[in-house]
PDB file of C-alpha atoms in Angstrom:
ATOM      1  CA  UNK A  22     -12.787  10.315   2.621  1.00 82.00           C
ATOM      2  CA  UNK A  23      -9.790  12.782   2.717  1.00 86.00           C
ATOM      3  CA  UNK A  24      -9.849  15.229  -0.503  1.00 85.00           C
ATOM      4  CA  UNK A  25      -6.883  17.521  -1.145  1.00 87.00           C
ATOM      5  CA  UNK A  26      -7.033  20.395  -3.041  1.00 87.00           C
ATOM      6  CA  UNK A  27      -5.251  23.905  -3.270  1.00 89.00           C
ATOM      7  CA  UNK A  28      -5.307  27.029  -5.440  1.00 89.00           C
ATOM      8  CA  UNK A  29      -3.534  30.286  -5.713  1.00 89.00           C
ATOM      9  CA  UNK A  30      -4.493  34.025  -4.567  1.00 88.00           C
ATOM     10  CA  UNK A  31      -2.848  36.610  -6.424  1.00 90.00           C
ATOM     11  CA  UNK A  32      -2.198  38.945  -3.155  1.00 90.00           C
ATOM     12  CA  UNK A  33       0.548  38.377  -0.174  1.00 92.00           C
ATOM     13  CA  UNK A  34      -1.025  36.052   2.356  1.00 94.00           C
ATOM     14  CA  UNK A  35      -2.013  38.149   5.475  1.00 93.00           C
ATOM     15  CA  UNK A  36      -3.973  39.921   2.691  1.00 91.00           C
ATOM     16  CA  UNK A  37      -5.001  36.791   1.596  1.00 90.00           C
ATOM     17  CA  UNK A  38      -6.172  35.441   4.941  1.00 92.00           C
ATOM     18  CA  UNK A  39      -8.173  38.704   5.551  1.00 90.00           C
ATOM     19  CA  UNK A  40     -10.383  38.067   2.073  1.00 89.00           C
ATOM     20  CA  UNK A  41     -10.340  34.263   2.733  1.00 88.00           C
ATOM     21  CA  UNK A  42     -12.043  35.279   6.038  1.00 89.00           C
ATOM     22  CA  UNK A  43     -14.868  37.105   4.683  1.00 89.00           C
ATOM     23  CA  UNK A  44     -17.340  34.787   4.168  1.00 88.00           C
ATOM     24  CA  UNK A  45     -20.153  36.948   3.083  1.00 88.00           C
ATOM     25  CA  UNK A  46     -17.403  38.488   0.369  1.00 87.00           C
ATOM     26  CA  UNK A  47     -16.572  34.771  -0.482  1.00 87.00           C
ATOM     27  CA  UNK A  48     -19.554  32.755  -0.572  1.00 87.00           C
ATOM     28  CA  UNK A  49     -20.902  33.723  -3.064  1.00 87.00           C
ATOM     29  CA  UNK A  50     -17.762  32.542  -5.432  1.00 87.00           C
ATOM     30  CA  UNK A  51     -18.713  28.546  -4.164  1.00 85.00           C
ATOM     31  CA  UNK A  52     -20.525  26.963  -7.121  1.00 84.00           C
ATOM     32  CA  UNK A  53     -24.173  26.230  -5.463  1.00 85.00           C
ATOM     33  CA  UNK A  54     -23.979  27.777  -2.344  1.00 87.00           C
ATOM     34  CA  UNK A  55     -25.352  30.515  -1.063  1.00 90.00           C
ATOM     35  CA  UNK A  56     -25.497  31.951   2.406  1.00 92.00           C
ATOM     36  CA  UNK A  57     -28.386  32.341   4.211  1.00 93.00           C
ATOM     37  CA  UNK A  58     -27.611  33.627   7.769  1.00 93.00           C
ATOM     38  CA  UNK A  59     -24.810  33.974  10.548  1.00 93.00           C
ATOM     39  CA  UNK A  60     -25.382  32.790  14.024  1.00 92.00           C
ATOM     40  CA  UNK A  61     -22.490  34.181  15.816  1.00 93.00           C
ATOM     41  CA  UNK A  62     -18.994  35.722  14.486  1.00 90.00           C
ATOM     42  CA  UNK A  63     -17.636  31.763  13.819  1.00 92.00           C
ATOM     43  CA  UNK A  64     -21.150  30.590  12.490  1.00 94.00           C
ATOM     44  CA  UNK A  65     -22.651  30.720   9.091  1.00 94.00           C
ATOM     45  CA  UNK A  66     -26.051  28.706   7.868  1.00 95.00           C
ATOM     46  CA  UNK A  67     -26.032  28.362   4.475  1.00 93.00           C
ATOM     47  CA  UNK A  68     -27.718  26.079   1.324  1.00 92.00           C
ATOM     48  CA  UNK A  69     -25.638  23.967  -1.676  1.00 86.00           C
ATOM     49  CA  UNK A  70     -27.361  23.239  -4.717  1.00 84.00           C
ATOM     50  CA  UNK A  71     -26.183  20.412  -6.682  1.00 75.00           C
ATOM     51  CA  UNK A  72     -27.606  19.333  -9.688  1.00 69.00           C
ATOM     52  CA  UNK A  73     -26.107  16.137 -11.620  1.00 58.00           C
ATOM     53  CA  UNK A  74     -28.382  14.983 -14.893  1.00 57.00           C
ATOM     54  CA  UNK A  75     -31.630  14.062 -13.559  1.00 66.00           C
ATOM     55  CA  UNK A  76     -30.098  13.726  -9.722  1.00 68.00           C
ATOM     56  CA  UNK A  77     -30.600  16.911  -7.957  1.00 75.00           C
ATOM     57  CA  UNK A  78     -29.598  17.435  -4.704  1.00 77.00           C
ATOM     58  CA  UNK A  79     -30.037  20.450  -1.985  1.00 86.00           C
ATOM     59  CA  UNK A  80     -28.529  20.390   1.488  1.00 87.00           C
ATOM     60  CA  UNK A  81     -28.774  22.826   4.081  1.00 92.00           C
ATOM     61  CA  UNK A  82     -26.465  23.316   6.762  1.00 92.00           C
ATOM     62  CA  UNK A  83     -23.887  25.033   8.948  1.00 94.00           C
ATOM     63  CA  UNK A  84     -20.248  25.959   9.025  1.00 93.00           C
ATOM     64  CA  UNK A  85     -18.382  26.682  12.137  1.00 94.00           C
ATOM     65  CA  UNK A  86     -14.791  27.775  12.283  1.00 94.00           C
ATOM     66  CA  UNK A  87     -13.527  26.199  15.376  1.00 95.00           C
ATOM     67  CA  UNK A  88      -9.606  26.948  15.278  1.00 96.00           C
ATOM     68  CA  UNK A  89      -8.607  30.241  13.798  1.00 95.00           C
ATOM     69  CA  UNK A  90      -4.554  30.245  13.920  1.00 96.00           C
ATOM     70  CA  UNK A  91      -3.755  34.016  12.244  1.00 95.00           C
ATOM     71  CA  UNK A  92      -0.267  34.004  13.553  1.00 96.00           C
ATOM     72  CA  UNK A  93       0.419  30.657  11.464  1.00 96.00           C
ATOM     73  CA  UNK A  94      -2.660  31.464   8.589  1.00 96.00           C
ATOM     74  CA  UNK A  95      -4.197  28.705   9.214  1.00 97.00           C
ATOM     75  CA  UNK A  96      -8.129  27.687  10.112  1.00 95.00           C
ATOM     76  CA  UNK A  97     -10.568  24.819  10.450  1.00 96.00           C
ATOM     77  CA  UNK A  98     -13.890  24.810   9.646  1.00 93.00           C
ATOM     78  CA  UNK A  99     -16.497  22.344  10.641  1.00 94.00           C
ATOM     79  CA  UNK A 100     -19.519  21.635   8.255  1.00 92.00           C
ATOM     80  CA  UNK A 101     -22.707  19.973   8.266  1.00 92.00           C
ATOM     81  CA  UNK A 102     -25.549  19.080   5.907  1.00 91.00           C
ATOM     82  CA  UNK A 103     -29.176  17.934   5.525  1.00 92.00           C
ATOM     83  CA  UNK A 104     -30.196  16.913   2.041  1.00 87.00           C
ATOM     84  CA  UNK A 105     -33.851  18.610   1.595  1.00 86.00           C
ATOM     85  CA  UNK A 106     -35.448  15.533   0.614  1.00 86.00           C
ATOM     86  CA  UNK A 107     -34.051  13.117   3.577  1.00 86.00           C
ATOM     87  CA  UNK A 108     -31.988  11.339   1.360  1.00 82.00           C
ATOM     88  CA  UNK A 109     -29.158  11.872   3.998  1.00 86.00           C
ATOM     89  CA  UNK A 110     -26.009  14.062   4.781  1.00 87.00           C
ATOM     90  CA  UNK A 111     -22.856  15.626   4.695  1.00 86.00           C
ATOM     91  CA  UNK A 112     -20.145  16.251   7.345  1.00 89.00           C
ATOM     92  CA  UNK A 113     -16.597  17.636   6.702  1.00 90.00           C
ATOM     93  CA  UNK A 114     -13.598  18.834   8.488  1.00 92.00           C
ATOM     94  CA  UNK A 115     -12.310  21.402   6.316  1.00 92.00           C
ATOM     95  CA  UNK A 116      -8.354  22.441   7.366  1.00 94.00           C
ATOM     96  CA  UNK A 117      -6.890  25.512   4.925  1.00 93.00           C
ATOM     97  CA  UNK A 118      -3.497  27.537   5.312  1.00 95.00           C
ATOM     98  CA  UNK A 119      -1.745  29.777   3.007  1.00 95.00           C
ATOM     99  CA  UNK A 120       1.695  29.294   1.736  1.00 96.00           C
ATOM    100  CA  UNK A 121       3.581  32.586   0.244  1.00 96.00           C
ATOM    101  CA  UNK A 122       4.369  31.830  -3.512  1.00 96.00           C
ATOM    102  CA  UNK A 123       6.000  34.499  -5.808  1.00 96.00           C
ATOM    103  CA  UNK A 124       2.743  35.152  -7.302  1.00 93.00           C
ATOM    104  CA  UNK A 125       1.386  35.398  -3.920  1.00 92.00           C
ATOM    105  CA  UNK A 126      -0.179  32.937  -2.119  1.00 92.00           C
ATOM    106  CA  UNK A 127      -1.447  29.342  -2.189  1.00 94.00           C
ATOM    107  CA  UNK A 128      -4.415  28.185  -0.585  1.00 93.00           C
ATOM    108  CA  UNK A 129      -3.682  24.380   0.874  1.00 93.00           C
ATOM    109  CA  UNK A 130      -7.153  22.588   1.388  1.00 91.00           C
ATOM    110  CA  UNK A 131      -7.491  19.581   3.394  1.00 91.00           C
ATOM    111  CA  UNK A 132     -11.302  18.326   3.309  1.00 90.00           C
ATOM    112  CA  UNK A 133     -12.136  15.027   5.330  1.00 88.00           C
ATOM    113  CA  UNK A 134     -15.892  14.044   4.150  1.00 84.00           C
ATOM    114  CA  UNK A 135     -18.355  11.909   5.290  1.00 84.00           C
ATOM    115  CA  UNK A 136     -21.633  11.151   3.587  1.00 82.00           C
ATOM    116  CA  UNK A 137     -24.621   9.378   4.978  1.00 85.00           C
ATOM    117  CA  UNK A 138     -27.824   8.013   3.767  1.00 83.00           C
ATOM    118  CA  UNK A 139     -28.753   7.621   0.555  1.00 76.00           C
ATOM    119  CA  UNK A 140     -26.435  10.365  -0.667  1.00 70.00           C
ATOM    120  CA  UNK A 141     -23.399   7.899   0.485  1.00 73.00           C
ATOM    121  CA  UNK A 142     -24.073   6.064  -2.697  1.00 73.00           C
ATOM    122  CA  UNK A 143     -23.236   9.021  -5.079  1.00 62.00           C
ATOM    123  CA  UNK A 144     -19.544   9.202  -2.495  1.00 56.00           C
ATOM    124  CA  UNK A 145     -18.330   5.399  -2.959  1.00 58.00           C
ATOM    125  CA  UNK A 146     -16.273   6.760  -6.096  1.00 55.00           C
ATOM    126  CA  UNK A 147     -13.996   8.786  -4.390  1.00 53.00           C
ATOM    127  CA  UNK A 148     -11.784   8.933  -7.521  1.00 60.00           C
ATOM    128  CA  UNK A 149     -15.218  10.699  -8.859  1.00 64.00           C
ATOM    129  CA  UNK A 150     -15.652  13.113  -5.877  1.00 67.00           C
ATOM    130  CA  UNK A 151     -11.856  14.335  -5.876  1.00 69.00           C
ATOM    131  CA  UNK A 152     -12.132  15.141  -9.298  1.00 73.00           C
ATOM    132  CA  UNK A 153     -15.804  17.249  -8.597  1.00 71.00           C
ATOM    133  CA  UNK A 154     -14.052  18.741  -5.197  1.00 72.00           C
ATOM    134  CA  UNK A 155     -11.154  19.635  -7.767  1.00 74.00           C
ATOM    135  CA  UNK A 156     -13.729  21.474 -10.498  1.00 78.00           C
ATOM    136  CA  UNK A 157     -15.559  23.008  -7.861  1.00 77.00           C
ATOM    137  CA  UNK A 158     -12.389  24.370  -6.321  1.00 80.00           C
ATOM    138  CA  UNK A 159     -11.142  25.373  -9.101  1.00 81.00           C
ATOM    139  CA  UNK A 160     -14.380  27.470 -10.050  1.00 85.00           C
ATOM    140  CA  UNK A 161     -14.114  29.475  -6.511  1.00 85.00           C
ATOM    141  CA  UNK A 162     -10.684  30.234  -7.172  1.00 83.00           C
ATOM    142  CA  UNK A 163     -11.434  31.720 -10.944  1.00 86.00           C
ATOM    143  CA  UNK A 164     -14.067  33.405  -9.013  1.00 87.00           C
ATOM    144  CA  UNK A 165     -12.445  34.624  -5.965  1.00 84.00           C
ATOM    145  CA  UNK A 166      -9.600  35.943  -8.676  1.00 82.00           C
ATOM    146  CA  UNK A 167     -12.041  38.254 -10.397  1.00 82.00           C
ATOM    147  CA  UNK A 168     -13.470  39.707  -7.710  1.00 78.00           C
ATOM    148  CA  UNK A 169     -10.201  40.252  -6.312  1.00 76.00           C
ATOM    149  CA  UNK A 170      -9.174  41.925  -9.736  1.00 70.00           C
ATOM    150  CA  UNK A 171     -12.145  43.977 -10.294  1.00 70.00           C
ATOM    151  CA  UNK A 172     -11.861  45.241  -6.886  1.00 62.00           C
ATOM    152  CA  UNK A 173      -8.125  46.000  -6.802  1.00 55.00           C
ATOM    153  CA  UNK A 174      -8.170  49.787  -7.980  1.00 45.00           C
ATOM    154  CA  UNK A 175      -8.800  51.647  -4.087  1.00 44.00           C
ATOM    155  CA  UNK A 176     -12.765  52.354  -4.412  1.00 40.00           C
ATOM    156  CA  UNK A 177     -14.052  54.916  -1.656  1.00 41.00           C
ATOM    157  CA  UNK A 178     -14.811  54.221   1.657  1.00 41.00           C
ATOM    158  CA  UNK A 179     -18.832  55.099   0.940  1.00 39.00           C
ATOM    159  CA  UNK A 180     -19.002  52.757  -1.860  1.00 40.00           C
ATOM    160  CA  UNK A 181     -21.913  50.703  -0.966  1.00 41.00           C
ATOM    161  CA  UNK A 182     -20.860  46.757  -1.129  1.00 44.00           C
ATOM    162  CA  UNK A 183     -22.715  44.446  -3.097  1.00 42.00           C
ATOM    163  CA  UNK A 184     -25.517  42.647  -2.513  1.00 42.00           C
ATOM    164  CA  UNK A 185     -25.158  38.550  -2.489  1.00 43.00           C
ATOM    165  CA  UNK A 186     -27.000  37.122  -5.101  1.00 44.00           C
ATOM    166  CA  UNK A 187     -28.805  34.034  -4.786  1.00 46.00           C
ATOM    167  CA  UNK A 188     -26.517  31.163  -6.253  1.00 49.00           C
ATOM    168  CA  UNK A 189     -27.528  28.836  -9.366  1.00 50.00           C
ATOM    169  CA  UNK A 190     -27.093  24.997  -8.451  1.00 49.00           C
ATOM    170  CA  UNK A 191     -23.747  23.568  -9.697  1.00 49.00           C
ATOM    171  CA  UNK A 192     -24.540  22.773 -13.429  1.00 47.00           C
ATOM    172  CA  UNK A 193     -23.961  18.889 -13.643  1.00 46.00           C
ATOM    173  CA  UNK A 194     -23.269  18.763 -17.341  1.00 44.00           C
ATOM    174  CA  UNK A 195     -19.930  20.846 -17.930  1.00 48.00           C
ATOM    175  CA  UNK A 196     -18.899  19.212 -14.302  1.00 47.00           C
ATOM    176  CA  UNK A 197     -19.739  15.624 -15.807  1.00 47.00           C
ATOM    177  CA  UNK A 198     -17.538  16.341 -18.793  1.00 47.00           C
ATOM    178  CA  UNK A 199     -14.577  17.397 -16.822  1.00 51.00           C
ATOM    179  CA  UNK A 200     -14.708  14.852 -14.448  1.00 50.00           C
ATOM    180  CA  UNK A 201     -14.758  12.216 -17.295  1.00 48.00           C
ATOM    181  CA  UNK A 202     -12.000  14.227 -19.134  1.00 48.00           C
ATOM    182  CA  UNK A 203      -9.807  13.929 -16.162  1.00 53.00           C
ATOM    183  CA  UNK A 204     -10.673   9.885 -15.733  1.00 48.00           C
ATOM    184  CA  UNK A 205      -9.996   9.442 -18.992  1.00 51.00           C
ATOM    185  CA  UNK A 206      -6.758  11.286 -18.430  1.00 54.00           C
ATOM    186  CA  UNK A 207      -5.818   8.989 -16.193  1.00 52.00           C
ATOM    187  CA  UNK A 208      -6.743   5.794 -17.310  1.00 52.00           C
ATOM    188  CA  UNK A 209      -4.556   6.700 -20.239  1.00 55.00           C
ATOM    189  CA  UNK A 210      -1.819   8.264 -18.569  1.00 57.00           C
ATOM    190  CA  UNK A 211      -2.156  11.220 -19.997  1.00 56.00           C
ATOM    191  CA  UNK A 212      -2.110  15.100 -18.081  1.00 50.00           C
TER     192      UNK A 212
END
Protein backbone atom coordinates (compact mmCIF):
# COMPACT_ATOMS: atom_id res chain seq x y z
CA UNK A 1 0.00 0.00 0.00
CA UNK A 2 1.29 3.52 -1.02
CA UNK A 3 0.97 6.11 2.06
CA UNK A 4 1.65 9.80 1.46
CA UNK A 5 2.53 12.04 3.93
CA UNK A 6 4.59 15.37 4.33
CA UNK A 7 5.46 17.92 7.02
CA UNK A 8 7.31 21.13 7.35
CA UNK A 9 10.98 22.03 8.76
CA UNK A 10 11.33 25.41 9.91
CA UNK A 11 15.05 25.87 8.34
CA UNK A 12 16.07 26.37 4.41
CA UNK A 13 16.34 22.93 2.88
CA UNK A 14 20.11 22.12 2.38
CA UNK A 15 19.94 22.77 6.16
CA UNK A 16 17.14 20.73 6.27
CA UNK A 17 18.58 17.79 4.35
CA UNK A 18 21.74 17.88 6.59
CA UNK A 19 19.41 17.30 10.00
CA UNK A 20 17.07 14.97 8.01
CA UNK A 21 20.30 12.96 7.42
CA UNK A 22 21.29 12.45 10.87
CA UNK A 23 19.73 9.56 11.88
CA UNK A 24 21.13 9.13 15.29
CA UNK A 25 19.95 13.08 15.85
CA UNK A 26 16.52 11.97 14.35
CA UNK A 27 15.56 8.71 15.54
CA UNK A 28 14.89 9.26 18.41
CA UNK A 29 11.87 11.85 17.39
CA UNK A 30 9.97 8.44 15.59
CA UNK A 31 7.22 7.42 18.02
CA UNK A 32 8.47 3.68 19.05
CA UNK A 33 11.61 3.43 17.55
CA UNK A 34 14.72 3.43 18.74
CA UNK A 35 18.07 2.73 17.20
CA UNK A 36 20.09 0.11 18.09
CA UNK A 37 23.22 -0.03 15.83
CA UNK A 38 24.76 1.10 12.36
CA UNK A 39 26.29 -1.36 10.03
CA UNK A 40 27.93 0.81 7.56
CA UNK A 41 27.51 4.75 6.75
CA UNK A 42 23.92 3.82 4.68
CA UNK A 43 22.87 1.13 7.36
CA UNK A 44 21.02 1.46 10.56
CA UNK A 45 19.40 -1.65 12.76
CA UNK A 46 16.91 -0.47 14.77
CA UNK A 47 13.50 -1.70 16.97
CA UNK A 48 9.59 -0.15 16.67
CA UNK A 49 7.39 -0.60 19.45
CA UNK A 50 3.82 -0.51 18.79
CA UNK A 51 1.33 -0.95 21.21
CA UNK A 52 -2.56 -0.85 20.17
CA UNK A 53 -5.12 -1.84 23.28
CA UNK A 54 -4.29 -5.26 24.18
CA UNK A 55 -2.31 -5.86 20.59
CA UNK A 56 1.27 -5.17 21.08
CA UNK A 57 3.60 -5.45 18.56
CA UNK A 58 7.67 -5.19 18.32
CA UNK A 59 9.62 -5.51 15.09
CA UNK A 60 13.14 -5.38 14.58
CA UNK A 61 14.82 -4.49 11.55
CA UNK A 62 17.01 -2.52 9.16
CA UNK A 63 17.04 0.62 7.11
CA UNK A 64 19.26 1.14 4.19
CA UNK A 65 19.46 4.32 2.19
CA UNK A 66 20.10 3.14 -1.25
CA UNK A 67 19.83 6.46 -3.45
CA UNK A 68 21.07 9.60 -1.82
CA UNK A 69 20.38 12.52 -4.55
CA UNK A 70 21.87 15.85 -2.48
CA UNK A 71 22.06 17.88 -5.60
CA UNK A 72 18.11 17.37 -6.07
CA UNK A 73 17.40 16.71 -1.89
CA UNK A 74 16.09 13.81 -2.40
CA UNK A 75 16.70 10.01 -0.81
CA UNK A 76 15.29 6.51 -0.59
CA UNK A 77 15.40 4.39 2.09
CA UNK A 78 14.75 0.72 2.16
CA UNK A 79 13.25 -0.93 5.38
CA UNK A 80 12.65 -4.18 6.78
CA UNK A 81 10.99 -5.81 9.79
CA UNK A 82 10.60 -8.95 11.94
CA UNK A 83 7.77 -8.87 14.42
CA UNK A 84 9.41 -10.43 17.79
CA UNK A 85 6.83 -12.90 18.21
CA UNK A 86 6.75 -14.40 14.43
CA UNK A 87 3.60 -12.98 13.78
CA UNK A 88 5.18 -11.67 10.46
CA UNK A 89 6.68 -8.47 8.78
CA UNK A 90 7.16 -5.26 7.41
CA UNK A 91 8.84 -3.99 4.19
CA UNK A 92 8.75 -0.38 2.84
CA UNK A 93 10.22 1.77 0.22
CA UNK A 94 10.42 5.00 1.81
CA UNK A 95 11.11 8.04 -1.03
CA UNK A 96 11.46 11.79 0.81
CA UNK A 97 12.54 15.23 -0.83
CA UNK A 98 12.33 18.67 0.40
CA UNK A 99 10.48 21.43 -1.23
CA UNK A 100 11.54 25.23 -0.18
CA UNK A 101 8.37 26.89 1.40
CA UNK A 102 8.50 30.47 2.88
CA UNK A 103 8.61 29.04 6.23
CA UNK A 104 11.28 26.84 5.05
CA UNK A 105 10.96 23.61 3.93
CA UNK A 106 8.54 20.73 3.35
CA UNK A 107 9.32 17.27 3.80
CA UNK A 108 7.36 15.13 0.85
CA UNK A 109 7.06 11.39 2.07
CA UNK A 110 6.25 8.68 -0.21
CA UNK A 111 6.01 5.24 1.83
CA UNK A 112 5.09 2.00 -0.25
CA UNK A 113 4.32 -0.82 2.56
CA UNK A 114 3.98 -4.26 2.58
CA UNK A 115 2.94 -6.40 5.51
CA UNK A 116 3.13 -10.12 5.85
CA UNK A 117 1.96 -12.73 8.17
CA UNK A 118 -0.26 -12.35 10.67
CA UNK A 119 0.49 -8.65 11.05
CA UNK A 120 -1.13 -8.25 7.33
CA UNK A 121 -4.43 -8.48 9.06
CA UNK A 122 -4.00 -5.29 11.23
CA UNK A 123 -2.88 -3.52 7.24
CA UNK A 124 -6.19 -4.54 5.21
CA UNK A 125 -7.65 -1.03 6.42
CA UNK A 126 -5.49 1.07 4.66
CA UNK A 127 -7.86 4.02 5.27
CA UNK A 128 -6.80 3.02 9.09
CA UNK A 129 -2.99 2.84 8.44
CA UNK A 130 -2.83 6.29 6.45
CA UNK A 131 -4.44 7.90 9.14
CA UNK A 132 -1.74 6.10 11.95
CA UNK A 133 1.25 6.85 9.23
CA UNK A 134 -0.34 10.49 9.34
CA UNK A 135 -0.30 10.71 13.52
CA UNK A 136 2.90 9.17 13.65
CA UNK A 137 4.30 11.62 11.14
CA UNK A 138 2.96 14.20 12.51
CA UNK A 139 4.49 13.37 16.08
CA UNK A 140 8.22 13.26 14.45
CA UNK A 141 7.69 16.45 12.94
CA UNK A 142 6.44 18.23 16.44
CA UNK A 143 9.44 16.46 17.61
CA UNK A 144 12.02 17.10 15.09
CA UNK A 145 10.65 21.00 15.50
CA UNK A 146 11.67 21.17 19.13
CA UNK A 147 14.77 19.86 18.94
CA UNK A 148 15.46 21.99 16.12
CA UNK A 149 14.24 25.03 18.32
CA UNK A 150 15.94 24.22 21.45
CA UNK A 151 19.04 23.76 19.59
CA UNK A 152 18.93 26.88 17.40
CA UNK A 153 20.93 29.41 19.72
CA UNK A 154 24.96 28.42 18.39
CA UNK A 155 26.03 26.04 21.48
CA UNK A 156 29.95 25.41 21.59
CA UNK A 157 31.77 23.15 19.69
CA UNK A 158 32.71 20.98 23.14
CA UNK A 159 29.19 20.68 24.09
CA UNK A 160 28.84 17.06 24.59
CA UNK A 161 25.65 15.71 22.41
CA UNK A 162 23.03 13.86 23.95
CA UNK A 163 22.64 10.59 24.68
CA UNK A 164 19.60 8.58 22.77
CA UNK A 165 17.19 7.48 25.07
CA UNK A 166 15.50 4.33 24.80
CA UNK A 167 12.00 5.01 23.08
CA UNK A 168 8.45 4.23 24.79
CA UNK A 169 6.17 2.06 22.37
CA UNK A 170 3.67 4.22 20.40
CA UNK A 171 0.79 4.69 22.99
CA UNK A 172 -2.29 3.05 21.17
CA UNK A 173 -4.95 4.97 23.03
CA UNK A 174 -4.46 8.79 22.07
CA UNK A 175 -3.46 7.20 18.42
CA UNK A 176 -6.90 5.20 18.48
CA UNK A 177 -8.76 8.40 19.24
CA UNK A 178 -7.27 10.37 16.47
CA UNK A 179 -7.54 7.92 14.00
CA UNK A 180 -11.32 7.56 14.79
CA UNK A 181 -11.59 11.42 14.98
CA UNK A 182 -10.28 11.68 11.52
CA UNK A 183 -12.78 8.64 10.18
CA UNK A 184 -15.37 10.19 11.64
CA UNK A 185 -14.28 13.36 9.91
CA UNK A 186 -14.66 11.88 6.94
CA UNK A 187 -17.55 9.89 6.96
CA UNK A 188 -19.23 13.16 7.77
CA UNK A 189 -17.52 15.36 5.55
CA UNK A 190 -16.24 17.31 7.88
CA UNK A 191 -12.16 18.72 8.19
Amino acid sequence: MEINNSFEVPLPPKEAWKVLLDIERIAPCMPGAELTGKADNDTYNGKVAVKLGPVALSFAGQVKFTEVDEANLKARAKAQGKDSKGRGGANATVDFHLVPIPTGSQVIVKTDLNLSGAVAQYGRASGLIQDVASQLIGQFANCLKSKLAASAPAQPAASPQPTTAASKPISGFALIFRVLLNSLRRLFGGT
